[in-house]
Short mmCIF file of C-alpha atoms and ligand atoms in Angstrom, two decimals:
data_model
loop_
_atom_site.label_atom_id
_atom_site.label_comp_id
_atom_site.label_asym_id
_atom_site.label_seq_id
_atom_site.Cartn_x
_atom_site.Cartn_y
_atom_site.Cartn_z
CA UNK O 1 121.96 84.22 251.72
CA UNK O 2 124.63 82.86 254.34
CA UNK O 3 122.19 81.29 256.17
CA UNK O 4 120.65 79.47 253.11
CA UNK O 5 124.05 78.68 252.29
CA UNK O 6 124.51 77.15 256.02
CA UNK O 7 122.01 75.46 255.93
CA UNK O 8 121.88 74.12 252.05
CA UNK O 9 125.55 72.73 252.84
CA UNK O 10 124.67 69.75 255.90
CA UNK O 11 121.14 68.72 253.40
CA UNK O 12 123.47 68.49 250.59
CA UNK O 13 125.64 66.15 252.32
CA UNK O 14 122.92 64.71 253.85
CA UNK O 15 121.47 63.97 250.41
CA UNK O 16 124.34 63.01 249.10
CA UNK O 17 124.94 60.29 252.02
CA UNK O 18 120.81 59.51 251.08
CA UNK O 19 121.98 58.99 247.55
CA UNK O 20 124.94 56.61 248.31
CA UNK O 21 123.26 54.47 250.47
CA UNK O 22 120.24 54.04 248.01
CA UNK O 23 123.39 53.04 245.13
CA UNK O 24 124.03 50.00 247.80
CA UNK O 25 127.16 51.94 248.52
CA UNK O 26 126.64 51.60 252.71
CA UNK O 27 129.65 51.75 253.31
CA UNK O 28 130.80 55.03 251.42
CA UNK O 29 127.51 56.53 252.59
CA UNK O 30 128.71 56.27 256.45
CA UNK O 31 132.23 57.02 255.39
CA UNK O 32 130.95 60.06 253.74
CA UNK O 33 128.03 60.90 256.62
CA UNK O 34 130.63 60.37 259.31
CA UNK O 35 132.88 62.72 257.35
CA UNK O 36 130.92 65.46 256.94
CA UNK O 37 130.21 65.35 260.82
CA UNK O 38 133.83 65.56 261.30
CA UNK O 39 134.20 68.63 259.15
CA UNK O 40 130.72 69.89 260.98
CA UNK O 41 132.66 69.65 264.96
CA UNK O 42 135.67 71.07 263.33
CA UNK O 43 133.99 73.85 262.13
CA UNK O 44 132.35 74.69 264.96
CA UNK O 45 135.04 74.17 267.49
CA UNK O 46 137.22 76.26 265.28
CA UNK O 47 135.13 79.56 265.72
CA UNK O 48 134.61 78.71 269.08
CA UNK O 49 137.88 78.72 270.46
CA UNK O 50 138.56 81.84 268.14
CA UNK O 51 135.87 83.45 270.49
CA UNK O 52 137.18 82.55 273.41
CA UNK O 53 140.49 83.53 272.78
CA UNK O 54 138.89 86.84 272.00
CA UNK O 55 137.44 87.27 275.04
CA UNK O 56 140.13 86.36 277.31
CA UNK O 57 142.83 89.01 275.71
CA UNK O 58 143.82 91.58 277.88
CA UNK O 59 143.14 94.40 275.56
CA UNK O 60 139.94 94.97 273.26
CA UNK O 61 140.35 93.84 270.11
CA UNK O 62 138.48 93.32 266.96
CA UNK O 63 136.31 91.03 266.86
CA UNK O 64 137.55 87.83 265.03
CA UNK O 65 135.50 87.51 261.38
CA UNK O 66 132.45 84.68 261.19
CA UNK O 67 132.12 82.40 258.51
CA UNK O 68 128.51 81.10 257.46
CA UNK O 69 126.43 79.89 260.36
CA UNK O 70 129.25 81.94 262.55
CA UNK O 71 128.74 85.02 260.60
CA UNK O 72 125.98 86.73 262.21
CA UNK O 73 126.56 86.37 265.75
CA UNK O 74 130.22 87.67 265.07
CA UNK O 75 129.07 90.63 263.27
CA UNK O 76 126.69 91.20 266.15
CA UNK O 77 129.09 91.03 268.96
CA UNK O 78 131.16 92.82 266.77
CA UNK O 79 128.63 95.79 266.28
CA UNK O 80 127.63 95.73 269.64
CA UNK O 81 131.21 96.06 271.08
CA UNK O 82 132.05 99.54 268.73
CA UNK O 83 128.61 100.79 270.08
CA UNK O 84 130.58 100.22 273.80
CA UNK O 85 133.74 101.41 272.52
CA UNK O 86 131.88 104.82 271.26
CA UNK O 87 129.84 105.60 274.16
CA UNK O 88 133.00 104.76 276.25
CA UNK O 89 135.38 107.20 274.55
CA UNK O 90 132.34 109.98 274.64
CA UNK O 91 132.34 109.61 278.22
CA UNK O 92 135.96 109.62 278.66
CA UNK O 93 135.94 112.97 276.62
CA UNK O 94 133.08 114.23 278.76
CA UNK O 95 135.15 113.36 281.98
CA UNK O 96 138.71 114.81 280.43
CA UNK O 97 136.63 118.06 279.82
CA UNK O 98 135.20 118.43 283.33
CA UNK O 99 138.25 117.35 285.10
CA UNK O 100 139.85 120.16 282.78
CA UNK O 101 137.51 122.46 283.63
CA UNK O 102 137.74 121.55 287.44
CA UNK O 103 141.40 122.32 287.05
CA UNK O 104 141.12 125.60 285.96
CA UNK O 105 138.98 126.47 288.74
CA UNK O 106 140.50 129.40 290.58
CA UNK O 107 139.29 127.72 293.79
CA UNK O 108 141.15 124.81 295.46
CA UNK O 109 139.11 121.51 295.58
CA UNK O 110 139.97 117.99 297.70
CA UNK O 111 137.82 115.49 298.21
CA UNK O 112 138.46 113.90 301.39
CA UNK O 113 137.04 110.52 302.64
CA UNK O 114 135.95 109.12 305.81
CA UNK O 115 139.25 109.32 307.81
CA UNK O 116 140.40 112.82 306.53
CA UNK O 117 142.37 111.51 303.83
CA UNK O 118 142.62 112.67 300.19
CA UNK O 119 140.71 111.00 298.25
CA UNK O 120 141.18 113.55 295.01
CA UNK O 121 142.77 117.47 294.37
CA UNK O 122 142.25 119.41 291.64
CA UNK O 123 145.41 121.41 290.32
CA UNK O 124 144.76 124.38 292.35
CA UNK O 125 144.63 122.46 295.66
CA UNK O 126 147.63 120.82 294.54
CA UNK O 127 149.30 123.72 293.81
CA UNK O 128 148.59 125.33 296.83
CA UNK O 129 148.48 122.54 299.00
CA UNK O 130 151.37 120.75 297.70
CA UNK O 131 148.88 117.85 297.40
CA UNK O 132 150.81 114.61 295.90
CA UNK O 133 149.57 110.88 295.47
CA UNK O 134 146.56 110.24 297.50
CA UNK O 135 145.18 108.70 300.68
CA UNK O 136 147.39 110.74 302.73
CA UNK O 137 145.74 112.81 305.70
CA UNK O 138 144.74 116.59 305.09
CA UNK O 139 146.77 117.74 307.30
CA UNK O 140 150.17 116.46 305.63
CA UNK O 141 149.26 119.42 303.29
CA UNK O 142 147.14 122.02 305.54
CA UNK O 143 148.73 121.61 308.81
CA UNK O 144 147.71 126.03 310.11
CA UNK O 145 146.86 125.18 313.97
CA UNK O 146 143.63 126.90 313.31
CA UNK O 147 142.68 124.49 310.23
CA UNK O 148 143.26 121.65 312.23
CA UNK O 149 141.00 122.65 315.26
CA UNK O 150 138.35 123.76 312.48
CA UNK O 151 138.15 120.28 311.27
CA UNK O 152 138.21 118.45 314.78
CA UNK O 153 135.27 120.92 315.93
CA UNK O 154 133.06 119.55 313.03
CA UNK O 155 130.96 122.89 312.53
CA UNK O 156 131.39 123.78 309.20
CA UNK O 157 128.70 125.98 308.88
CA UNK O 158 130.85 129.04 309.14
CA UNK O 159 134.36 129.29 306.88
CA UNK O 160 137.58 129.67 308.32
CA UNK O 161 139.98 132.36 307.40
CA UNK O 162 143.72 131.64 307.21
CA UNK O 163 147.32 132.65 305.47
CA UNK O 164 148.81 129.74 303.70
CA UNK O 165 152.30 129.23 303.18
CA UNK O 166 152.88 129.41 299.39
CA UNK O 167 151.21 132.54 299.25
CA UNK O 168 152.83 134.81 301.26
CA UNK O 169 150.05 137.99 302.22
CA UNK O 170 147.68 136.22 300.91
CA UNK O 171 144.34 135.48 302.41
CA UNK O 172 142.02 132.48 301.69
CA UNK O 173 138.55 131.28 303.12
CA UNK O 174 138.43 127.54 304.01
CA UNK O 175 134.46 125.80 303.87
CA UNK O 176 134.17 122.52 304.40
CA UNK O 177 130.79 120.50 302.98
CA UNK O 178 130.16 117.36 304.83
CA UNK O 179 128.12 114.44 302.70
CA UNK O 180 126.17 111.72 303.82
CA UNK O 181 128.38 109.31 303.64
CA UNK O 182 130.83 111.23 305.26
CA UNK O 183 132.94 112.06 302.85
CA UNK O 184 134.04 115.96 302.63
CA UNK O 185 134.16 118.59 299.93
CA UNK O 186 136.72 120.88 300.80
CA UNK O 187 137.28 124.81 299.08
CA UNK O 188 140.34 126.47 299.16
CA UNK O 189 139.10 130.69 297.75
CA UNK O 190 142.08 133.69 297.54
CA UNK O 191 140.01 136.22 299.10
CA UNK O 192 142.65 138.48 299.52
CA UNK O 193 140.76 141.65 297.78
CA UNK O 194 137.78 140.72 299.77
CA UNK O 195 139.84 140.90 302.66
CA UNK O 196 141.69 144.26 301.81
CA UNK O 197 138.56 145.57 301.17
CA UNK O 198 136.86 144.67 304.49
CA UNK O 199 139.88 146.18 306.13
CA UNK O 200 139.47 149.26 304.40
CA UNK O 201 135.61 149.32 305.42
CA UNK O 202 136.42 148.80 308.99
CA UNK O 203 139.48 151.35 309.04
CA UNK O 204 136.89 154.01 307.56
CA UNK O 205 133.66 153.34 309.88
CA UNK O 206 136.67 153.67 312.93
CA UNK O 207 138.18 156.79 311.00
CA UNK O 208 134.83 158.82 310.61
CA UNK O 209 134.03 157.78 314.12
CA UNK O 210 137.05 159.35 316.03
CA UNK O 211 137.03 162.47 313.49
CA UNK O 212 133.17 162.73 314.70
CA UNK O 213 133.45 162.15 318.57
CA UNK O 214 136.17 165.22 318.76
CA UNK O 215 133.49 167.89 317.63
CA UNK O 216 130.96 166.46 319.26
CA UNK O 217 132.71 165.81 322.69
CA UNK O 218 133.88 169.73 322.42
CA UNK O 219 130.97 170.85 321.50
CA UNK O 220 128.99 168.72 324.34
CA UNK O 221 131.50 169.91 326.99
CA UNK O 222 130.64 173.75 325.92
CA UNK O 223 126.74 173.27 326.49
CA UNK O 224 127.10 171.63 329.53
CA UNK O 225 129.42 174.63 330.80
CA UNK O 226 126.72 176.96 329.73
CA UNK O 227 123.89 175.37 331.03
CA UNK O 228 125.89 174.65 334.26
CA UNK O 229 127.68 177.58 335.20
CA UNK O 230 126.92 181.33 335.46
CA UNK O 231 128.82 182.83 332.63
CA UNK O 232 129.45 186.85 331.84
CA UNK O 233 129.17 187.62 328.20
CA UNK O 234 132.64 187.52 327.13
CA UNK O 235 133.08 183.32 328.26
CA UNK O 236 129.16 182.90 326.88
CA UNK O 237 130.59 184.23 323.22
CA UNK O 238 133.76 182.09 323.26
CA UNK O 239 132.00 179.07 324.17
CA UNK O 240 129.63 179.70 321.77
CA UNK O 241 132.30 180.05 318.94
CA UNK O 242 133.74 177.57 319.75
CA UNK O 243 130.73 175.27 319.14
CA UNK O 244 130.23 176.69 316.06
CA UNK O 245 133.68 176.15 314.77
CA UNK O 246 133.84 172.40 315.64
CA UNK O 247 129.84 172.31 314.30
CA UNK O 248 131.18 174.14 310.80
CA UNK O 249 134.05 171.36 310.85
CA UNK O 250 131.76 167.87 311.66
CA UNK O 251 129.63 169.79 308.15
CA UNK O 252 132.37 170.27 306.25
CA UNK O 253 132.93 166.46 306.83
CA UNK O 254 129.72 164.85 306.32
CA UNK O 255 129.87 167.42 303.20
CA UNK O 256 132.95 165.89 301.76
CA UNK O 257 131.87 162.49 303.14
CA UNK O 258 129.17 162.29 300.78
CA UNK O 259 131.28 164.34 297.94
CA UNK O 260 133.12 160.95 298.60
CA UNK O 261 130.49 158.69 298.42
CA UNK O 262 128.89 160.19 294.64
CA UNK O 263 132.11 160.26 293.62
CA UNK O 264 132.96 156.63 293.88
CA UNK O 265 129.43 155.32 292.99
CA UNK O 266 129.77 155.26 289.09
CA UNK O 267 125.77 155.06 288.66
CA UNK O 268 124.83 158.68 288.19
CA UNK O 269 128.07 160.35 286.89
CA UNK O 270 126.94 163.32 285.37
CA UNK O 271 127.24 163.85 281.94
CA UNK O 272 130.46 166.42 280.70
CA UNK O 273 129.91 169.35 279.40
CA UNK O 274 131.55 172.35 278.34
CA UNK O 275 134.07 173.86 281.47
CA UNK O 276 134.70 177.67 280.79
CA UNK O 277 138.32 177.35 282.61
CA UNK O 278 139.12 180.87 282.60
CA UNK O 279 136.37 182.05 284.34
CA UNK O 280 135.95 179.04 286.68
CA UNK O 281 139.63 179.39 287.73
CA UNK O 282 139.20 183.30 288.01
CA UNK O 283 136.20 183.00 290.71
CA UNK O 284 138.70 180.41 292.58
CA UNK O 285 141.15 182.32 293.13
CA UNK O 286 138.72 184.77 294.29
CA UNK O 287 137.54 182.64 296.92
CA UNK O 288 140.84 181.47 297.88
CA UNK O 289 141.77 185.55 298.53
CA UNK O 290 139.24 185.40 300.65
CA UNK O 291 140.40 182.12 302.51
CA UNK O 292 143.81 183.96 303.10
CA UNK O 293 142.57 187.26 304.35
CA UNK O 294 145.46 188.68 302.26
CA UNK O 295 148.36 186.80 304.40
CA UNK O 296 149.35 185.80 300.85
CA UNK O 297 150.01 186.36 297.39
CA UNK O 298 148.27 184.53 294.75
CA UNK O 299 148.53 185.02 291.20
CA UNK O 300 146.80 183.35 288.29
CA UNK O 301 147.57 182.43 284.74
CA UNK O 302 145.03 181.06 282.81
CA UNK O 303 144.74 181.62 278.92
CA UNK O 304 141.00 183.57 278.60
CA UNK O 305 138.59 181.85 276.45
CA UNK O 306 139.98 177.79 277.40
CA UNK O 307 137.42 175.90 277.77
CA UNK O 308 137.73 172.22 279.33
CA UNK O 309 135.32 168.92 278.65
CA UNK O 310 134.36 167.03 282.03
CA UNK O 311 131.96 167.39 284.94
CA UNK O 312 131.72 171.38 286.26
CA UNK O 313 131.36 170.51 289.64
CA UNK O 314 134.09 168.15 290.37
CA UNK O 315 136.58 170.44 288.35
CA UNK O 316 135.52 172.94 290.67
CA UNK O 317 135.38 171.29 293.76
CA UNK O 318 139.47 169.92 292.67
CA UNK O 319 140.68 173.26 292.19
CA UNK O 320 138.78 174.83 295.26
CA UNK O 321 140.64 171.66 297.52
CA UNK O 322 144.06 172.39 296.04
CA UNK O 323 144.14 175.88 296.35
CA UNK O 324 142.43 175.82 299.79
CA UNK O 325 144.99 173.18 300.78
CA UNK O 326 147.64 176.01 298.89
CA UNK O 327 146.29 178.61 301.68
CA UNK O 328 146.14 176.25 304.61
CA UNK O 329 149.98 174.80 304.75
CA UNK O 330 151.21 178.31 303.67
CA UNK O 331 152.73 180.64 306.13
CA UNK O 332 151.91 183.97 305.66
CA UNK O 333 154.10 185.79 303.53
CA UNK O 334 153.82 183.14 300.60
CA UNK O 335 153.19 182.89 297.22
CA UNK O 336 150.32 180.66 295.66
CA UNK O 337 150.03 180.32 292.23
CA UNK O 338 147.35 178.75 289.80
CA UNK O 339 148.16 178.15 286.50
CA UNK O 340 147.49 176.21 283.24
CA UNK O 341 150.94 174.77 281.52
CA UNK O 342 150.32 173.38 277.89
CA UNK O 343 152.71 170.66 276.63
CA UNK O 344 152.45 168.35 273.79
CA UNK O 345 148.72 168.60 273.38
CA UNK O 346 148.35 167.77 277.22
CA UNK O 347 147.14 170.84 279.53
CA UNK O 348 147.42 170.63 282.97
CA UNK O 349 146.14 172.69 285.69
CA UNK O 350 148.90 173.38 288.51
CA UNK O 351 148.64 174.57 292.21
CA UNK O 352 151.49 175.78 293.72
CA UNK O 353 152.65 177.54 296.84
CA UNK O 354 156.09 178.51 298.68
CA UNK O 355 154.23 176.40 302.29
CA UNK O 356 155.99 174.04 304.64
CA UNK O 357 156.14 171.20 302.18
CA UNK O 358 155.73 167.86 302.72
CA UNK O 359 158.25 165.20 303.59
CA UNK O 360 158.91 162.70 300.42
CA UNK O 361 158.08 159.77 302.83
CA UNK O 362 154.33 161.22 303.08
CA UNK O 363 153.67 161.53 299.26
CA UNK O 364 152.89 158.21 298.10
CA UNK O 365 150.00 158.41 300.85
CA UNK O 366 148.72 161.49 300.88
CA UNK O 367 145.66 161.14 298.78
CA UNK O 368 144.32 157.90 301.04
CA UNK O 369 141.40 159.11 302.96
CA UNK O 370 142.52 160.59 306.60
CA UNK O 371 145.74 160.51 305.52
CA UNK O 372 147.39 163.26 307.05
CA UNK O 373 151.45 164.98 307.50
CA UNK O 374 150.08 167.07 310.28
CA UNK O 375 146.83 165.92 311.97
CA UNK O 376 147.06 169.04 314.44
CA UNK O 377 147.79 171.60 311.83
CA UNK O 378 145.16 169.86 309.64
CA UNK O 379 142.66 170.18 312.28
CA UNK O 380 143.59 173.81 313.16
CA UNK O 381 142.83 174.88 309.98
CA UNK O 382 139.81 173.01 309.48
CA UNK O 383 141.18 169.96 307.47
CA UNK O 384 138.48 166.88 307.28
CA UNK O 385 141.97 164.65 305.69
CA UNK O 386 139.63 163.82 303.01
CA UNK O 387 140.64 166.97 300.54
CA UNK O 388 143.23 164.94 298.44
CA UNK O 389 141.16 161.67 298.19
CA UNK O 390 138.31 163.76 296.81
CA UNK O 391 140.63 165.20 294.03
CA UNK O 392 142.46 162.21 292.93
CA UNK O 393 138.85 160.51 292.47
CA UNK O 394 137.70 163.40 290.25
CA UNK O 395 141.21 163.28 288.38
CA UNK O 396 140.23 159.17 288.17
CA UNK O 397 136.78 159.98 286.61
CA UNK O 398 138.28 162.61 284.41
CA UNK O 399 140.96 160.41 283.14
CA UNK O 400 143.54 163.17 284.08
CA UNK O 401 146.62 162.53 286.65
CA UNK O 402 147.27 164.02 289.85
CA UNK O 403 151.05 164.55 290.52
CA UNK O 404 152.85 166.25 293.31
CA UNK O 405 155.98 166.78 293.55
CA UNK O 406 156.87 168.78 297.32
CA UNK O 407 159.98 169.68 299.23
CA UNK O 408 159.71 169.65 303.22
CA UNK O 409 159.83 173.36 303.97
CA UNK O 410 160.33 174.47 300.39
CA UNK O 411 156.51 174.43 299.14
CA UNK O 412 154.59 171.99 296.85
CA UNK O 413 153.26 171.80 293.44
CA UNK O 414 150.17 169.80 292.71
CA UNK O 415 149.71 168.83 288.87
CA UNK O 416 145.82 168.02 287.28
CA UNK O 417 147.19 167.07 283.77
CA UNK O 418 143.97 166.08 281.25
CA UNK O 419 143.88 164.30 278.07
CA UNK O 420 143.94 166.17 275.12
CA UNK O 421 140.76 165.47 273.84
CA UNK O 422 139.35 167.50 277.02
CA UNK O 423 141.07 170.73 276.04
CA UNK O 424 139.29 173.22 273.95
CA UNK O 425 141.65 176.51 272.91
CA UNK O 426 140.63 179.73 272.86
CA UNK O 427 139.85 179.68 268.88
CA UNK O 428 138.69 176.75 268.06
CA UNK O 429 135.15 175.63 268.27
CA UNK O 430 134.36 171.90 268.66
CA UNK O 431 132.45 169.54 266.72
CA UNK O 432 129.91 168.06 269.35
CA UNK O 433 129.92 164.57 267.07
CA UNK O 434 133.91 164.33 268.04
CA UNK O 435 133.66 165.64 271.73
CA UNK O 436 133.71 162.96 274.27
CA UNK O 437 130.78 163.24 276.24
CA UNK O 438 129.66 166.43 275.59
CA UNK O 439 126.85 167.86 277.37
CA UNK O 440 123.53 167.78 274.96
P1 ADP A 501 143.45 167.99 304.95
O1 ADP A 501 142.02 168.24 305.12
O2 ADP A 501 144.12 167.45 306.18
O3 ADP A 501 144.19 169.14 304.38
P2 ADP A 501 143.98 166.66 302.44
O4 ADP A 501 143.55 165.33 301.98
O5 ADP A 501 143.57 167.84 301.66
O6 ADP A 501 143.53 166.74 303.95
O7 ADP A 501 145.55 166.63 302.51
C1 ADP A 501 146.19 165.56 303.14
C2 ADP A 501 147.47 166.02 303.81
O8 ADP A 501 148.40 166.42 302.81
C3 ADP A 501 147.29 167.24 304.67
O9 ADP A 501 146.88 166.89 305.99
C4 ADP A 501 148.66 167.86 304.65
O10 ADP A 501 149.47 167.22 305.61
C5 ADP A 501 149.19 167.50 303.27
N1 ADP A 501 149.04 168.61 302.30
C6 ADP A 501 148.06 168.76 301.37
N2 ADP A 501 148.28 169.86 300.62
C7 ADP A 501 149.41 170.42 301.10
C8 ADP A 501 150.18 171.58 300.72
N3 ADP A 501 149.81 172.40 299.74
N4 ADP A 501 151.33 171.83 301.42
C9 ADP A 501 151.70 171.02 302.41
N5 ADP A 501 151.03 169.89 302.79
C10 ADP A 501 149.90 169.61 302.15
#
C-alpha cells in the first residue's frame, strides 16, 4: 500500500504537469514540475539527515519513524537493531551469570598476561589476594619467597604449597596453567583439611612404626642371644618370656589396629541388634577379675534384664577397654566400679576406679590415637595407646558420648551415655517397627 502510494504520488504530479502543459499552460506546468522536484529533494534529504543523526548518537536509540518510500527501510533497520539489542542483553545475562558463578567459586582465580600482570581476579582471589584494579604484577599481591621462585622456575607441572597471609593456619595449593599465548591461569585452593589430614597419615605410619620396631628389636636381640650364647635353663626361659610378652603386645596392636581400621570404614557397619547389658557387663567384670589377679576390688551394678540397641561387639570391646584401662592405672588396693546410672531417659554406662588419675592438661587428648599420660607405665602394662581412640569411635557410631572427668592421683570416671531410644528396661518389650536398627 505505501509503496503504491509512493509511487502513485511523483505519476500524479507527473500527470498533472502532462495535463498543464497539454492546456498551453507551459509555464505553470514547469512551475508545477519544478515544484514537485523541490518537495521530492526535500523529502528525501529530510529522512536522510534524520538517519544520520541517528547513527552518529552516542547512545542507541530508536530508530527514527519512515514515511512512505522511507518507511520500509526504517522499519527494517529498526527490526534488525532490537534483534541486536536482544541477543546483546542475552549474552550480557549469560556473562553476568558465569562471572557470578566464577565468583562464588571457593577457589581463587587470576588471569595473568604475558608479563605477570593481572589481567582479571575473581572475588576469591581478590579476597585473598587483596587483588585491586588491574595490570599490576602478581607479586604486588602474592609476594611468599617460595611463590615467587615457583613462577621464575617456569615448571608448573607440580603445585606449590604455601600459608598466605589473610588466612592465618591456613594452607593453600598454588597451580599455575600456562596457555599458548602465554598468558597464565592461576588457582588459589584452601587445602587446609587435606593438609591436616596428610599430617595425620604421616604421624600414624611414623607412630605404628616406632611402637613396632620396640618388640621387634627386643625380641630380635633375645634370639640372637639364644642362638649365640650357651644358656642354662633358667636365662633360656626368661629370654623366652620375654619374647613372648613383647610378641603378645606387637598382636594386641595389629589387633586393635585393625579394630581401628573397621571401625572408621563406615561400609560394613554391622547391623544393631538387641545388647543383653546385664549379662554382657556381668562376663566383663569377670574378665577384668581376672586381669587384676584380685589386687582389686570391683563391684558391679547393672539393673538385670536391660537390654541395649547397637552393635554387640563394639559395646563389648568399649567396656572390656575401660575396665581394662580401670585395672591397668589402678594400684593395688583400689576400687573399680561398673555401673549403669539412669537420668532423664538417658542411661549411661560408667567406669570408675580410685587409680593415679590423670592430669586435667591430658584429658582433652587422651582419646587421639598413641596418645598417652604415661608411655612407660602404658607399655608396662601392655598398653598399645590406641584403647581410648577405639572407644570414642564406637561411642561415635553409637551416637552415645564419652566423658571423663579424672583427678591426678584421685582416680577417674569414664561416662558411655546413649540415647534413649537405645535403652530397653527390664519390662518393657519393644516394637521392632519403632527400634532403630534393630537386628532382623
Ligand atoms: P593405653 O593402651 O596406653 O592404656 P588408652 O588409649 O587406653 O591407651 O589410654 C590412653 C592414656 O590415657 C593411657 O596411656 C593413660 O595414660 C590414660 N588413661 C586411660 N585410662 C586411664 C585410667 N583409668 N586411669 C588413669 N589413666 C588412664
Amino acid at each position: 500500500m505505501m509503496n503504491a502510494i509512493s509511487l502513485g504520488i511523483p505519476v500524479l504530479a507527473a500527470l498533472i504537469g502532462a495535463l498543464l502543459f497539454r492546456s498551453g499552460m507551459e509555464l505553470a506546468a514547469a512551475v508545477w514540475l519544478g515544484a514537485c522536484l523541490v518537495a521530492l529533494a526535500a523529502y528525501h534529504s529530510y529522512f536522510l539527515r534524520r538517519l544520520t543523526h541517528w547513527a552518529g548518537l552516542p547512545k542507541m536509540r530508536d530508530v527514527p519513524v519512515g514515511i512512505a518510500a522511507w518507511r520500509r527501510p526504517m522499519d527494517r533497520i529498526a527490526r534488525f537493531m532490537r534483534r541486536e539489542t536482544e541477543e546483546r542483553n542475552d549474552l550480557a545475562d549469560e556473562l553476568g551469570q558465569l562471572r557470578a558463578a566464577v565468583d562464588r567459586l571457593p577457589d581463587g582465580l587470576m588471569l595473568l598476561d604475558r608479563f605477570n600482570h593481572v589481567e582479571w581476579a575473581n572475588e576469591t582471589a581478590r579476597d585473598l589476594h587483596g587483588v585491586f584494579g588491574s595490570r599490576r604484577p602478581v607479586h604486588h599481591f602474592l609476594n611468599d619467597p617460595d611463590f615467587v621462585d615457583y613462577l621464575d622456575a617456569g615448571q608448573f607441572a607440580r603445585p606449590l604449597r604455601l600459608g598466605l597471609p589473610s588466612r592465618p593456619g591456613h594452607t593453600f595449593e598454588i597451580r599455575l596453567h600456562a596457555s599458548d599465548d602465554a598468558r597464565k591461569l592461576l588457582i588459589v585452593r584452601d587445602i587446609t583439611d587435606q593438609a591436616r589430614l596428610d599430617a595425620i597419615r604421616s604421624d600414624f605410619v611414623a607412630n605404628v612404626s616406632h611402637e613396632i620396631r620396640t618388640p621387634i628389636t627386643v625380641i630380635g636381640g633375645f634370639a640372637e642371644t639364644m642362638l649365640e650364647l650357651e644358656l642354662d635353663t633358667g636365662e633360656q626361659r626368661r629370654h623366652l618370656e620375654s619374647i613372648a610378652k613383647h610378641s603378645q603386645t606387637m598382636q594386641r596392636l595389629v589387633e586393635d589396629l585393625l579394630t581401628l581400621s573397621s571401625l572408621e570404614s563406615a561400609i560394613d557397619k554391622p547391623a544393631d541388634e538387641t545388647i543383653e547389658l546385664d549379662r554382657l557387663c556381668s562376663s566383663l567384670v569377670a574378665d577384668a577379675r581376672v586381669l587384676s589377679g584380685g589386687q582389686h576390688t570391683i563391684e558391679s551394678d547393672v539393673p538385670p534384664g536391660l537390654r541395649l540397641l547397637g552393635i554387640g561387639a563394639e559395646i563389648e570391646s568399649a567396656i572390656r577397654n575401660l575396665l581394662s584401662n580401670a585395672v591397668r592405672y589402678t594400684p593395688a588396693g583400689g576400687r573399680i566400679s561398673l555401673e549403669w546410672v539412669q537420668k532423664n531417659g538417658e542411661g549411661a554406662v560408667v567406669v570408675a576406679d580410685t587409680g593415679i588419675g590423670i592430669p586435667a592438661e591430658h584429658l582433652p587428648r587422651l582419646t587421639e590415637r598413641f596418645y598417652r599420660v604415661d608411655r612407660a607405665r602404658s607399655r608396662s602394662t601392655g598398653g598399645t595407646g590406641l584403647g581410648l581412640a577405639i572407644v570414642k569411635h564406637i561411642a561415635n557410631r553409637h551416637g552415645a558420648e564419652l566423658l571423663i572427668e579424672s583427678k591426678a592421683g584421685k582416680g577417674s570416671r569414664f561416662t558411655l551415655r546413649f540415647a534413649p531410644a537405645r535403652i530397653i528396661q527390664p519390662e518393657f518389650v519393644p516394637d521392632p517397627a519403632t527400634t532403630p536398627g534393630d537386628a532382623p
